[in-house]
Tab-separated table of C-alpha atoms and ligand atoms in Angstrom:
chain	number	residue	atom	x	y	z
A	1158	MET	CA	9.125	-1.641	-5.883
A	1159	ARG	CA	6.479	-2.397	-8.454
A	1160	VAL	CA	3.565	-0.856	-7.269
A	1161	PHE	CA	-0.040	-1.188	-9.226
A	1162	PHE	CA	-1.785	1.909	-8.421
A	1163	ILE	CA	-5.370	2.658	-8.023
A	1164	GLY	CA	-6.181	6.116	-8.437
A	1165	PHE	CA	-10.228	6.193	-6.580
A	1166	GLY	CA	-12.007	9.326	-7.817
A	1167	GLN	CA	-10.960	12.904	-8.980
A	1168	ALA	CA	-8.408	12.962	-6.325
A	1169	GLY	CA	-7.216	10.224	-6.106
A	1170	GLY	CA	-7.230	9.780	-10.429
A	1171	LYS	CA	-5.010	12.984	-10.671
A	1172	LEU	CA	-2.716	11.503	-8.564
A	1173	VAL	CA	-1.824	8.148	-9.974
A	1174	ASP	CA	-1.801	10.704	-13.174
A	1175	MET	CA	1.447	12.165	-12.079
A	1176	PHE	CA	2.548	8.831	-10.779
A	1177	LEU	CA	2.372	7.293	-14.023
A	1178	ALA	CA	3.738	10.337	-16.169
A	1179	GLN	CA	6.531	10.245	-13.474
A	1180	ASP	CA	7.542	6.654	-14.212
A	1181	ARG	CA	7.349	7.079	-18.170
A	1182	LYS	CA	9.842	10.279	-17.471
A	1183	LEU	CA	12.126	8.353	-16.105
A	1184	GLY	CA	11.983	5.475	-18.670
A	1185	SER	CA	11.495	3.337	-15.811
A	1186	ALA	CA	8.450	0.405	-15.372
A	1187	SER	CA	8.276	0.600	-11.717
A	1188	PHE	CA	4.604	1.404	-11.690
A	1189	ARG	CA	1.435	0.616	-13.441
A	1190	GLY	CA	-1.939	1.769	-12.673
A	1191	ILE	CA	-5.640	2.774	-13.298
A	1192	VAL	CA	-8.417	5.193	-12.551
A	1193	ILE	CA	-12.086	5.053	-11.343
A	1194	ASN	CA	-14.534	7.221	-11.386
A	1195	THR	CA	-18.800	8.042	-11.322
A	1196	ALA	CA	-18.105	11.061	-12.770
A	1197	ARG	CA	-17.504	11.057	-16.763
A	1198	THR	CA	-15.845	14.650	-16.949
A	1199	ASP	CA	-13.150	13.484	-14.176
A	1200	LEU	CA	-12.247	10.712	-16.173
A	1201	MET	CA	-11.700	12.716	-19.343
A	1202	GLY	CA	-9.262	15.415	-16.879
A	1203	ILE	CA	-6.680	12.538	-16.842
A	1204	LYS	CA	-3.950	13.277	-18.894
A	1205	HIS	CA	-1.430	10.500	-19.301
A	1206	ILE	CA	-3.528	7.081	-18.853
A	1207	PRO	CA	-4.307	5.602	-21.755
A	1208	MET	CA	-8.716	5.060	-22.674
A	1209	GLU	CA	-8.646	1.928	-21.886
A	1210	ASP	CA	-7.550	2.065	-18.190
A	1211	ARG	CA	-9.786	5.046	-17.406
A	1212	LEU	CA	-12.988	3.113	-15.406
A	1213	LEU	CA	-16.350	4.757	-15.059
A	1214	ILE	CA	-18.476	2.897	-12.520
A	1215	GLY	CA	-22.142	3.689	-11.685
A	1216	GLN	CA	-23.579	4.328	-14.843
A	1217	THR	CA	-27.103	3.128	-13.883
A	1218	MET	CA	-27.232	4.738	-10.940
A	1219	VAL	CA	-25.347	7.961	-11.376
A	1220	LYS	CA	-25.296	8.292	-15.236
A	1221	GLY	CA	-22.133	9.524	-15.209
A	1222	HIS	CA	-22.436	12.399	-13.099
A	1223	GLY	CA	-20.495	11.587	-10.207
A	1224	VAL	CA	-22.190	10.666	-6.445
A	1225	GLY	CA	-21.807	14.801	-5.517
A	1226	THR	CA	-19.975	14.051	-2.503
A	1227	ASP	CA	-22.096	11.169	-0.699
A	1228	ASN	CA	-19.916	8.397	0.227
A	1229	VAL	CA	-22.348	6.111	1.174
A	1230	THR	CA	-23.429	6.021	-2.397
A	1231	GLY	CA	-19.404	5.671	-3.382
A	1232	ALA	CA	-19.420	2.618	-1.072
A	1233	LYS	CA	-22.265	1.116	-2.805
A	1234	VAL	CA	-21.488	1.918	-6.528
A	1235	ALA	CA	-17.917	0.571	-5.626
A	1236	ALA	CA	-19.309	-3.316	-4.264
A	1237	ASP	CA	-22.119	-3.173	-6.897
A	1238	GLU	CA	-19.170	-3.292	-9.681
A	1239	ILE	CA	-16.707	-4.671	-7.352
A	1240	ASP	CA	-15.902	-7.415	-10.409
A	1241	THR	CA	-15.795	-4.829	-13.383
A	1242	ILE	CA	-12.889	-3.278	-11.308
A	1243	ILE	CA	-10.660	-6.237	-10.465
A	1244	SER	CA	-11.148	-7.532	-14.053
A	1245	ALA	CA	-9.727	-4.033	-14.749
A	1246	ILE	CA	-7.118	-4.225	-12.652
A	1247	ASP	CA	-6.218	-7.949	-13.817
A	1248	ARG	CA	-6.453	-7.299	-17.458
A	1249	ARG	CA	-3.583	-4.186	-16.581
A	1250	GLY	CA	-1.549	-7.056	-15.352
A	1251	THR	CA	-0.723	-8.303	-11.632
A	1252	HIS	CA	1.686	-11.546	-11.505
A	1253	ASP	CA	4.944	-9.729	-10.600
A	1254	VAL	CA	3.202	-6.359	-8.373
A	1255	ASP	CA	5.193	-5.755	-4.949
A	1256	ALA	CA	2.281	-4.354	-3.737
A	1257	PHE	CA	-1.119	-2.232	-4.502
A	1258	VAL	CA	-1.265	1.455	-3.370
A	1259	VAL	CA	-5.495	2.446	-3.758
A	1260	CYS	CA	-5.171	6.795	-3.902
A	1261	ALA	CA	-8.124	8.803	-3.344
A	1262	GLY	CA	-9.853	11.975	-1.596
A	1263	LEU	CA	-11.007	11.044	1.706
A	1264	GLY	CA	-13.478	13.692	1.796
A	1265	GLY	CA	-15.364	13.113	-1.309
A	1266	GLY	CA	-18.023	11.055	-2.314
A	1267	THR	CA	-16.289	8.629	-5.091
A	1268	GLY	CA	-13.213	7.987	-3.795
A	1269	SER	CA	-13.554	8.211	-0.024
A	1270	GLY	CA	-16.415	5.510	-0.332
A	1271	GLY	CA	-15.462	3.597	-2.579
A	1272	SER	CA	-11.411	2.466	-1.532
A	1273	PRO	CA	-12.282	1.490	1.524
A	1274	VAL	CA	-14.314	-1.035	-0.405
A	1275	LEU	CA	-11.672	-1.917	-2.976
A	1276	CYS	CA	-8.883	-2.106	-0.700
A	1277	ARG	CA	-11.053	-5.104	1.352
A	1278	HIS	CA	-11.704	-6.954	-2.219
A	1279	LEU	CA	-7.675	-6.786	-3.131
A	1280	LYS	CA	-6.746	-7.915	-0.007
A	1281	ARG	CA	-8.809	-11.011	-0.511
A	1282	ILE	CA	-7.907	-11.754	-3.719
A	1283	TYR	CA	-4.097	-11.059	-3.324
A	1284	ARG	CA	-1.399	-11.981	-1.272
A	1285	GLU	CA	0.340	-8.833	-2.038
A	1286	PRO	CA	-0.060	-5.789	0.368
A	1287	VAL	CA	-2.806	-3.122	0.046
A	1288	TYR	CA	-1.831	-0.005	0.769
A	1289	ALA	CA	-4.237	3.301	0.579
A	1290	VAL	CA	-2.584	7.125	0.307
A	1291	GLY	CA	-5.512	8.864	1.852
A	1292	VAL	CA	-5.838	12.983	1.354
A	1293	ILE	CA	-7.817	14.170	4.264
A	1294	PRO	CA	-9.534	17.358	3.586
A	1295	ALA	CA	-8.876	20.838	5.049
A	1296	PRO	CA	-11.801	22.195	8.148
A	1297	GLU	CA	-12.364	24.940	5.420
A	1298	GLU	CA	-13.457	22.499	3.112
A	1299	GLY	CA	-16.580	22.120	5.039
A	1300	ARG	CA	-18.112	19.803	7.606
A	1301	LEU	CA	-19.363	17.116	5.302
A	1302	TYR	CA	-16.276	16.794	4.084
A	1303	SER	CA	-14.534	16.105	7.470
A	1304	LEU	CA	-17.110	13.512	8.230
A	1305	ASN	CA	-16.461	11.701	5.003
A	1306	ALA	CA	-12.720	11.298	5.652
A	1307	ALA	CA	-13.541	10.443	9.192
A	1308	ARG	CA	-15.693	7.619	8.382
A	1309	SER	CA	-13.815	6.583	5.006
A	1310	LEU	CA	-10.774	6.384	6.958
A	1311	SER	CA	-11.788	4.971	10.372
A	1312	THR	CA	-12.873	2.098	7.978
A	1313	LEU	CA	-9.859	1.969	5.741
A	1314	VAL	CA	-7.493	1.409	8.471
A	1315	ASN	CA	-9.780	-1.596	9.122
A	1316	GLU	CA	-9.061	-2.266	4.853
A	1317	ALA	CA	-5.945	-1.552	3.845
A	1318	ASP	CA	-2.376	-2.928	5.641
A	1319	ASN	CA	-1.460	0.987	5.912
A	1320	VAL	CA	-3.081	4.254	5.367
A	1321	ILE	CA	-0.437	6.954	4.852
A	1322	VAL	CA	-1.909	10.188	5.309
A	1323	PHE	CA	-1.602	13.334	3.456
A	1324	ASP	CA	-3.289	16.626	5.185
A	1325	ASN	CA	-4.348	19.183	2.504
A	1326	SER	CA	-4.364	21.435	5.495
A	1327	ALA	CA	-1.094	21.320	6.799
A	1328	TRP	CA	0.244	21.989	3.512
A	1329	LYS	CA	-1.603	24.962	1.803
A	1330	ASN	CA	0.018	28.600	2.310
A	1331	ASP	CA	-1.777	30.965	5.049
A	1332	GLY	CA	-4.013	33.069	2.422
A	1333	GLU	CA	-4.304	30.065	-0.371
A	1334	SER	CA	-7.529	28.214	-1.309
A	1335	VAL	CA	-7.158	24.409	-1.258
A	1336	LYS	CA	-8.162	24.109	-4.356
A	1337	SER	CA	-5.634	26.463	-5.903
A	1338	ALA	CA	-3.259	24.500	-4.376
A	1339	TYR	CA	-3.929	21.118	-5.699
A	1340	GLU	CA	-1.425	21.236	-8.372
A	1341	ARG	CA	1.677	21.828	-5.596
A	1342	LEU	CA	0.595	19.887	-2.906
A	1343	ASN	CA	-0.123	16.457	-5.633
A	1344	GLU	CA	3.775	17.382	-6.705
A	1345	GLU	CA	4.751	16.988	-3.035
A	1346	ILE	CA	2.688	13.651	-2.760
A	1347	VAL	CA	4.065	12.260	-6.107
A	1348	ARG	CA	7.827	13.309	-4.689
A	1349	ARG	CA	7.939	11.956	-1.377
A	1350	PHE	CA	6.040	8.595	-2.705
A	1351	GLY	CA	7.804	8.268	-5.572
A	1352	VAL	CA	11.374	8.115	-4.001
A	1353	LEU	CA	9.935	5.763	-1.331
A	1354	PHE	CA	8.096	3.188	-3.407
A	1355	ARG	CA	11.048	3.330	-5.644
A	1356	ALA	CA	13.499	2.676	-3.638
A	1357	GLY	CA	15.329	-1.055	-4.406
A	1358	GLU	CA	14.666	-0.645	-8.104
A	1359	VAL	CA	17.550	-0.596	-10.356
A	1360	SER	CA	18.724	2.743	-11.591
A	1361	LYS	CA	20.770	3.523	-14.036
A	1362	TYR	CA	24.225	2.714	-11.106
A	1363	GLY	CA	22.607	-0.090	-10.263
A	1364	VAL	CA	21.322	-0.642	-6.598
A	1365	GLY	CA	22.788	1.250	-3.673
A	1366	GLU	CA	24.671	-0.038	-1.367
A	1367	MET	CA	22.631	-0.624	1.505
A	1368	VAL	CA	19.620	-1.642	-0.823
A	1369	VAL	CA	16.392	-1.220	0.607
A	1370	ASP	CA	13.996	-3.782	-1.266
A	1371	SER	CA	10.233	-3.855	-1.146
A	1372	SER	CA	10.370	-6.750	1.914
A	1373	GLU	CA	12.143	-4.057	3.385
A	1374	ILE	CA	9.295	-1.198	3.113
A	1375	ILE	CA	6.414	-3.941	3.886
A	1376	ASN	CA	8.106	-4.917	7.123
A	1377	THR	CA	7.811	-1.609	8.134
A	1378	LEU	CA	4.645	-1.125	7.018
A	1379	ARG	CA	3.448	-4.198	8.634
A	1380	GLY	CA	1.824	-2.929	11.637
A	1381	GLY	CA	-1.205	-1.086	9.959
A	1382	GLY	CA	-3.003	1.980	11.210
A	1383	ILE	CA	-1.823	4.973	9.832
A	1384	SER	CA	1.751	6.549	8.614
A	1385	SER	CA	3.298	9.777	7.510
A	1386	VAL	CA	6.354	10.601	5.346
A	1387	GLY	CA	8.913	13.704	5.964
A	1388	TYR	CA	11.139	14.784	3.010
A	1389	ALA	CA	14.476	17.078	3.017
A	1390	ILE	CA	16.611	17.672	-0.290
A	1391	SER	CA	20.117	19.048	-0.511
A	1392	GLU	CA	21.929	20.519	-3.338
A	1393	ALA	CA	24.646	17.711	-4.238
A	1394	ILE	CA	28.728	18.586	-3.877
A	1395	PRO	CA	29.365	18.992	-7.308
A	1396	THR	CA	32.481	16.651	-8.728
A	1397	MET	CA	35.435	18.623	-9.066
A	1398	LYS	CA	38.013	18.323	-11.676
A	1399	GLY	CA	41.125	20.302	-12.548
A	1400	GLY	CA	40.236	22.666	-8.694
A	1401	LYS	CA	36.680	23.365	-10.776
A	1402	PRO	CA	33.293	21.973	-10.142
A	1403	VAL	CA	32.230	20.178	-13.122
A	1404	SER	CA	28.353	20.634	-13.353
A	1405	LYS	CA	26.353	17.802	-12.507
A	1406	LYS	CA	23.880	16.705	-14.773
A	1407	ASP	CA	20.682	16.314	-13.700
A	1408	SER	CA	18.239	13.832	-15.577
A	1409	GLY	CA	15.425	15.330	-15.099
A	1410	GLY	CA	14.202	12.803	-12.936
A	1411	LEU	CA	13.406	11.890	-9.563
A	1412	LEU	CA	14.767	14.471	-7.708
A	1413	SER	CA	14.483	17.544	-9.990
A	1414	GLY	CA	12.572	20.301	-9.768
A	1415	ILE	CA	12.216	19.644	-6.359
A	1416	LEU	CA	13.169	23.591	-4.872
A	1417	GLY	CA	9.994	25.642	-5.067
A	1418	LYS	CA	10.558	28.519	-5.859
A	1419	LYS	CA	10.070	30.393	-3.113
A	1420	GLU	CA	11.412	27.925	-0.494
A	1421	LYS	CA	14.948	26.676	-1.493
A	1422	ARG	CA	15.854	25.224	1.321
A	1423	VAL	CA	19.530	24.728	-0.341
A	1424	GLU	CA	22.098	23.764	2.378
A	1425	PRO	CA	25.375	25.816	2.004
A	1426	HIS	CA	28.219	24.123	0.277
A	1427	VAL	CA	31.189	22.023	1.207
A	1428	ASP	CA	33.681	21.797	-1.097
A	1429	ILE	CA	35.260	18.772	0.338
A	1430	ALA	CA	33.331	15.575	-0.054
A	1431	SER	CA	35.296	13.955	2.966
A	1432	GLY	CA	33.361	10.289	4.767
A	1433	GLU	CA	32.867	13.378	7.863
A	1434	ASP	CA	31.237	15.874	5.987
A	1435	LYS	CA	28.778	12.820	3.960
A	1436	SER	CA	27.851	11.457	6.910
A	1437	ALA	CA	27.359	14.465	8.414
A	1438	LYS	CA	25.600	16.021	5.503
A	1439	ILE	CA	22.996	12.644	5.804
A	1440	ILE	CA	22.380	12.885	9.418
A	1441	GLY	CA	21.432	16.379	8.401
A	1442	LEU	CA	18.773	15.799	5.970
A	1443	VAL	CA	17.146	13.129	7.772
A	1444	ARG	CA	16.642	15.001	10.828
A	1445	ARG	CA	15.340	17.566	8.820
A	1446	ALA	CA	12.894	15.302	6.962
A	1447	MET	CA	11.629	14.022	10.646
A	1448	LEU	CA	11.632	17.127	12.193
A	1449	GLY	CA	10.433	19.190	9.032
A	1450	ARG	CA	6.945	19.425	7.402
A	1451	LEU	CA	5.315	15.364	7.434
A	1452	THR	CA	2.518	14.644	4.945
A	1453	LEU	CA	0.508	14.172	8.035
A	1454	PRO	CA	1.947	16.463	11.116
A	1455	CYS	CA	2.104	13.720	14.339
A	1456	ASP	CA	4.109	12.757	17.249
A	1457	TYR	CA	6.524	11.548	15.700
A	1458	SER	CA	7.594	9.693	19.027
A	1459	THR	CA	4.399	7.665	18.579
A	1460	ALA	CA	5.534	5.854	15.629
A	1461	GLU	CA	5.800	2.420	15.928
A	1462	ARG	CA	8.598	1.415	12.917
A	1463	ALA	CA	10.381	3.899	10.372
A	1464	LEU	CA	12.256	3.641	7.359
A	1465	VAL	CA	14.818	5.870	6.497
A	1466	LEU	CA	15.973	6.373	2.490
A	1467	VAL	CA	18.782	8.589	1.340
A	1468	ALA	CA	18.616	9.002	-2.169
A	1469	GLY	CA	21.463	10.764	-4.333
A	1470	PRO	CA	24.197	10.580	-6.716
A	1471	PRO	CA	26.564	7.417	-5.351
A	1472	SER	CA	29.456	10.394	-4.741
A	1473	GLU	CA	26.952	11.664	-1.867
A	1474	LEU	CA	26.080	7.987	-0.516
A	1475	ASP	CA	27.719	7.109	2.859
A	1476	ARG	CA	27.090	3.848	4.910
A	1477	LYS	CA	27.834	5.350	7.981
A	1478	GLY	CA	25.524	8.486	7.651
A	1479	VAL	CA	22.724	6.008	6.723
A	1480	GLU	CA	23.698	3.697	10.021
A	1481	LYS	CA	23.691	6.825	12.548
A	1482	SER	CA	20.601	8.474	10.720
A	1483	LYS	CA	19.100	5.360	11.531
A	1484	SER	CA	20.235	5.087	15.093
A	1485	TRP	CA	19.304	8.835	15.726
A	1486	VAL	CA	15.431	8.067	14.384
A	1487	GLU	CA	15.382	4.876	16.253
A	1488	GLU	CA	16.291	6.757	19.862
A	1489	ASN	CA	13.373	9.062	18.987
A	1490	ILE	CA	10.586	6.588	17.852
A	1491	ALA	CA	8.677	4.763	20.185
A	1492	GLY	CA	9.766	1.592	18.372
A	1493	VAL	CA	13.152	-0.055	17.757
A	1494	GLU	CA	12.387	-1.368	14.100
A	1495	VAL	CA	14.032	1.294	12.161
A	1496	ARG	CA	14.820	-0.357	8.241
A	1497	GLY	CA	17.111	2.189	5.668
A	1498	GLY	CA	19.337	1.808	3.358
A	1499	ASP	CA	20.282	3.829	0.214
A	1500	TYR	CA	19.025	4.345	-3.673
A	1501	PRO	CA	21.304	6.151	-6.241
A	1502	VAL	CA	19.925	8.305	-9.061
A	1503	ASP	CA	21.690	10.672	-11.702
A	1504	SER	CA	20.890	13.925	-10.127
A	1505	GLY	CA	22.373	17.164	-8.716
A	1506	TYR	CA	20.200	16.892	-5.391
A	1507	VAL	CA	20.309	14.353	-2.036
A	1508	ALA	CA	17.272	13.839	-0.799
A	1509	ALA	CA	16.092	11.728	2.654
A	1510	VAL	CA	12.612	10.248	2.860
A	1511	VAL	CA	11.671	9.120	6.508
A	1512	LEU	CA	8.148	6.813	6.763
A	1513	LEU	CA	7.105	6.911	10.128
A	1514	ALA	CA	4.838	3.795	10.585
A	1515	THR	CA	1.799	3.649	12.648
A	1516	ILE	CA	1.327	6.370	14.239
A	1517	GLY	CA	0.119	6.388	17.740
A	1518	ASP	CA	-0.882	9.727	18.201
A	1519	ALA	CA	-1.460	12.748	15.398
A	1520	PRO	CA	-3.973	15.562	16.599
A	1521	ARG	CA	-5.135	16.573	12.967
A	1522	ILE	CA	-6.539	13.390	13.219
A	1523	ARG	CA	-8.191	14.069	16.626
A	1524	GLU	CA	-9.371	16.935	15.195
A	1525	LEU	CA	-10.904	15.448	12.184
A	1526	MET	CA	-12.676	13.268	14.364
A	1527	GLU	CA	-14.551	15.703	16.383
A	1528	LEU	CA	-15.304	17.451	13.690
A	1529	ALA	CA	-16.854	14.377	12.165
A	1530	LYS	CA	-18.625	14.314	15.483
A	1531	GLU	CA	-20.246	17.446	15.398
A	1532	ALA	CA	-21.574	17.264	12.223
A	1533	LYS	CA	-23.283	14.027	12.957
A	1534	GLU	CA	-24.978	15.770	15.753
A	1535	GLU	CA	-25.820	18.645	13.322
A	1536	VAL	CA	-27.628	15.953	10.992
A	1537	VAL	CA	-29.139	14.150	13.216
A	1538	LYS	CA	-30.405	17.313	14.858
A	1539	SER	CA	-31.606	18.959	11.267
A	1540	ARG	CA	-33.639	15.645	10.510
A	1541	GLU	CA	-35.633	16.713	13.846
A	1542	ARG	CA	-36.427	19.409	12.534
A	1543	SER	CA	-38.909	18.477	10.194
A	1544	HIS	CA	-39.366	20.639	7.234
A	1545	THR	CA	-42.704	19.948	6.809
A	1546	ALA	CA	-43.664	21.071	10.747
A	1547	MET	CA	-44.895	24.383	9.601
A	1548	PHE	CA	-47.528	22.167	7.998
A	1549	ASP	CA	-48.179	19.795	10.447
A	1550	ASP	CA	-50.809	21.718	13.241
A	1551	GLY	CA	-53.949	20.376	11.255
A	1552	GLY	CA	-56.500	22.888	10.224
A	1553	VAL	CA	-55.596	22.481	6.217
A	1554	ASP	CA	-56.740	18.904	4.778
A	1555	PRO	CA	-53.837	17.564	2.517
A	1556	LEU	CA	-55.420	16.569	-1.041
A	1557	PHE	CA	-55.028	13.129	-0.579
A	1558	GLU	CA	-53.307	10.443	1.849
B	1437	GTP	N1	-4.444	17.369	-2.084
B	1437	GTP	C1	-5.239	17.305	-3.381
B	1437	GTP	N2	-6.324	17.132	-2.607
B	1437	GTP	C2	-7.527	16.729	-3.521
B	1437	GTP	C3	-7.774	17.185	-5.391
B	1437	GTP	N3	-8.279	17.275	-5.578
B	1437	GTP	C4	-9.776	16.994	-4.494
B	1437	GTP	N4	-9.221	16.952	-3.643
B	1437	GTP	C5	-9.707	16.728	-2.509
B	1437	GTP	O1	-10.488	15.773	-2.332
B	1437	GTP	C6	-11.646	15.921	-1.509
B	1437	GTP	C7	-12.458	15.696	-2.447
B	1437	GTP	O2	-12.443	14.141	-2.998
B	1437	GTP	P1	-12.961	14.445	-4.338
B	1437	GTP	O3	-11.625	13.299	-5.268
B	1437	GTP	O4	-12.253	15.712	-5.240
B	1437	GTP	O5	-13.833	13.564	-4.453
B	1437	GTP	P2	-14.182	12.164	-5.493
B	1437	GTP	O6	-14.060	11.051	-4.984
B	1437	GTP	O7	-14.163	12.684	-6.879
B	1437	GTP	O8	-15.767	12.422	-4.983
B	1437	GTP	P3	-17.117	13.209	-6.084
B	1437	GTP	O9	-17.082	13.628	-6.310
B	1437	GTP	O10	-18.332	13.250	-4.727
B	1437	GTP	O11	-18.010	12.072	-6.653
B	1437	GTP	C8	-11.552	16.990	-0.898
B	1437	GTP	O12	-10.980	17.198	0.425
B	1437	GTP	C9	-10.384	18.216	-2.172
B	1437	GTP	O13	-9.929	19.153	-1.207
B	1437	GTP	C10	-6.386	17.456	-5.466
B	1437	GTP	O14	-5.952	17.347	-6.561
B	1437	GTP	N5	-4.801	17.176	-4.767
């Protein structure tokens, strides 16, 4: 799938920077994109995107200093400068893209306010679907972040064709601060969505036996609402030659570096790669992807649609395994539409991605809405507690009215 990424705000910008760096590393041209911010320093921190694709907006209003976690201002700036934003996107080339993906941290100001505005305009102008990848804040980041994210997310679900959510709190380790985990969290995001959005693109091995093309991803996401992604990885069985394993070259690409040092979750090796073994391994991987940690923890049984994607060296891909996995996913979600296929890549690993689309229930989203409601009530109360009340009880006249 050819994707046009727009990174809005600091988190969104960093993510798109990583998506494009991954694409370049793979020598692929599936991804292109621009980044937008109201803060000049955040744009300077971007590493892989050329200066002409970094857009500073809101200079008259905030003078390049950011909107300071105020997403109403973020939305206003985006609306005021929407023509400049669309021109920057057009300049980068949109004629051959399959979808737009707007990435943003929903708890801040610029991306939180700007991304729903941008999605609305992209949908009006282009025929291609517009998706959002929205990062929701951990409760410990404070109620203002939750309030921002709740407002942004409830607007985004009406403006984007689908919002794929990543929950910072589900992914940071105990005792770790969200900030110190950013880099690791971003790698997790880019890895999952990199495999998913790349499905169907021609690799060195051609296309898969059961190719997932962009229309299958688009149809899976067609129901709108929010979605979540699961992922699992396993080492590929080494090819045997003269009774000895031939070390498999990992291209340093899509699936490499996936096993974090601390969480090696490699399945035991099976020496003989029979059809049954391959099939069982794929089913096991898909189950782990769906039952393991999702980008947004949710009740998978409430998903309306799903897409199963198995990526790995061609010797590991197995039609029967993918078919059986699809049936298993279908038995476990609310809807009956489960699409799937394989994606051959040059790697020593096999990965399964499960996209759970249009989810009916996610406790974290309910918690976010609850926190936001409390924060809103607090704002109203503090407005009522006027800070000038102590001067109001008469006696002293102001200098002038
Ligand atoms: N996963 C992840 N989350 C991030 C990252 N940077 C910021 N966030 C989260 O995104 C939210 C804040 O959004 P930012 O993108 O920093 O804010 P912004 O859109 O630039 O808006 P302002 O700074 O208010 O102008 C918070 O919930 C942060 O925890 C990152 O690199 N990775």
